[in-house]
XYZ file of C-alpha atoms in Angstrom:
169
model
C 66.672 -82.333 74.040
C 63.880 -80.216 72.504
C 64.889 -78.080 69.523
C 63.975 -74.812 71.256
C 66.450 -75.405 74.097
C 69.593 -76.016 72.045
C 72.446 -73.653 72.553
C 72.859 -71.266 69.637
C 69.344 -71.884 68.307
C 67.884 -69.005 66.352
C 64.907 -67.470 68.079
C 62.263 -65.796 65.957
C 61.889 -62.099 66.567
C 58.644 -60.283 65.856
C 59.515 -57.288 63.686
C 56.077 -56.303 62.446
C 55.033 -55.301 58.961
C 56.895 -52.825 56.796
C 55.268 -49.387 56.422
C 54.122 -50.345 52.907
C 52.478 -53.536 54.172
C 50.907 -51.718 57.113
C 49.387 -49.181 54.704
C 47.854 -52.011 52.683
C 46.423 -53.523 55.843
C 44.645 -50.348 56.933
C 40.972 -51.095 57.415
C 38.507 -49.769 54.898
C 36.728 -46.816 56.516
C 33.498 -47.199 54.529
C 33.305 -50.885 55.439
C 33.968 -50.006 59.088
C 31.249 -47.317 59.136
C 28.835 -49.755 57.488
C 29.631 -52.502 60.015
C 28.964 -50.037 62.860
C 25.601 -49.068 61.336
C 26.588 -45.497 60.529
C 26.245 -46.098 56.777
C 23.525 -48.168 55.106
C 24.074 -50.952 52.585
C 23.089 -48.497 49.827
C 25.740 -46.038 51.028
C 28.374 -48.792 50.993
C 27.297 -49.853 47.495
C 27.492 -46.239 46.304
C 30.986 -45.904 47.773
C 32.059 -49.089 46.003
C 30.840 -47.756 42.657
C 32.584 -44.405 43.179
C 35.788 -46.298 43.954
C 35.340 -48.600 40.964
C 34.879 -45.761 38.457
C 37.743 -43.722 39.904
C 40.054 -46.731 39.659
C 38.823 -47.519 36.140
C 39.785 -44.058 34.915
C 43.101 -44.373 36.733
C 43.988 -47.353 34.521
C 44.846 -44.875 31.764
C 47.671 -43.533 33.894
C 49.408 -46.875 34.395
C 51.878 -48.826 32.291
C 49.072 -50.741 30.564
C 48.157 -47.513 28.773
C 51.465 -47.551 26.903
C 52.158 -49.839 23.973
C 55.719 -51.182 24.502
C 56.150 -51.747 20.738
C 55.835 -48.029 20.023
C 58.421 -47.274 22.686
C 60.872 -49.778 21.161
C 60.580 -48.275 17.675
C 61.003 -44.732 18.916
C 57.643 -43.645 17.512
C 55.391 -41.553 19.674
C 52.359 -43.472 20.827
C 49.135 -42.452 19.150
C 46.109 -41.046 20.863
C 44.867 -43.755 23.232
C 41.310 -42.543 22.559
C 38.807 -41.131 24.956
C 39.074 -42.064 28.607
C 35.638 -43.645 28.415
C 37.043 -46.174 25.907
C 38.994 -47.719 28.775
C 35.833 -48.569 30.729
C 34.155 -51.965 30.585
C 30.534 -52.050 29.420
C 29.269 -52.247 33.008
C 31.569 -49.413 34.136
C 30.400 -47.253 31.242
C 26.756 -47.705 32.264
C 27.598 -46.876 35.887
C 29.576 -43.817 34.764
C 26.888 -42.460 32.405
C 23.814 -43.154 34.509
C 25.025 -42.580 38.065
C 28.611 -41.436 38.569
C 28.738 -38.568 36.071
C 25.531 -36.791 37.200
C 26.438 -37.365 40.857
C 30.030 -36.133 40.450
C 28.860 -33.040 38.583
C 26.426 -32.211 41.361
C 28.950 -32.830 44.153
C 31.720 -30.858 42.420
C 29.424 -27.821 42.327
C 28.791 -27.880 46.081
C 31.431 -26.236 48.268
C 31.579 -27.394 51.850
C 32.821 -26.296 55.268
C 36.121 -25.352 56.723
C 38.401 -22.437 55.991
C 40.039 -24.285 53.099
C 37.994 -24.236 49.884
C 36.905 -27.737 48.967
C 33.937 -29.399 47.273
C 31.859 -32.306 48.497
C 33.304 -34.341 45.619
C 36.873 -33.890 46.857
C 35.954 -34.808 50.436
C 34.250 -37.999 49.236
C 37.292 -38.945 47.145
C 39.606 -38.376 50.117
C 37.598 -40.739 52.303
C 36.114 -43.282 49.873
C 38.927 -43.651 47.322
C 42.027 -42.692 49.338
C 40.673 -44.222 52.588
C 41.712 -41.153 54.567
C 40.297 -40.983 58.091
C 37.465 -38.631 58.990
C 39.629 -36.741 61.509
C 42.521 -36.445 59.079
C 40.199 -35.043 56.394
C 38.570 -32.622 58.837
C 41.976 -31.441 60.020
C 43.337 -30.966 56.521
C 40.336 -28.931 55.362
C 39.866 -27.243 58.756
C 36.348 -28.534 59.231
C 34.470 -28.882 62.472
C 34.424 -32.318 64.114
C 31.789 -34.534 62.491
C 31.533 -32.524 59.272
C 33.413 -35.022 57.078
C 31.090 -37.879 58.031
C 27.999 -35.757 57.386
C 29.343 -34.745 53.966
C 30.211 -38.310 52.949
C 26.930 -39.744 54.208
C 24.896 -37.063 52.397
C 26.918 -37.483 49.183
C 26.527 -41.272 49.217
C 22.827 -40.807 49.989
C 22.517 -38.629 46.888
C 24.370 -41.223 44.784
C 21.942 -43.930 45.987
C 19.009 -41.638 45.100
C 20.364 -41.039 41.584
C 20.898 -44.803 41.217
C 17.282 -45.412 42.257
C 18.234 -47.662 45.182
C 16.345 -45.425 47.620
C 13.666 -42.762 47.286
C 14.669 -39.119 47.080
C 14.576 -37.371 50.459
C 14.192 -33.862 49.091
C-alpha cells in the first residue's frame, strides 16, 4: 500500500510564509522598474549606491557599535568617533564624491503633494525602504506618477554627479 494512502497518515498543509518572511520576500522595486525598462542601468547603479551608503551609516546604530566589555565593567562607552569612520574605504569615496553632494542637493528640493517632503526623503522611502510608488504617493498626497518621476530624476542626477552619464541641464 502506498504511503500516502495509509489511514492516519499526516498530510502536509500549505500554510504560507509568516508576515516577517513575506516582508523579506517582497520584490525590489528598483530592480523591477529596471527590468521593465523604466529605469536605466545607471539609475539602478545609483540606487544601489544610495542604499549601500544609507546601510553603512546605519551600522552605527546596531549592536556592533557597542563594545560589550565596556558594558560588563559598567563604564560608559567612549565616543565611537565620527560616523564616517565606520565606512570602508570604497564607501568613503562614494560618500564624499557622489552621495554627499547629491543628498545635499536633493534635501534642498521640496516636492509635490500637500505634505511637505523633499526629494531626498521620497528617494529613501522607495530605494532604501522599498516602499511602493502608490504607497509613497498616498502618504505624501502626491498625484499619481509623481513618485516615479521624482525617483527617476533624482537617480538621474546621482548618475550625472558620478559621471556615468552626461548632464542633461
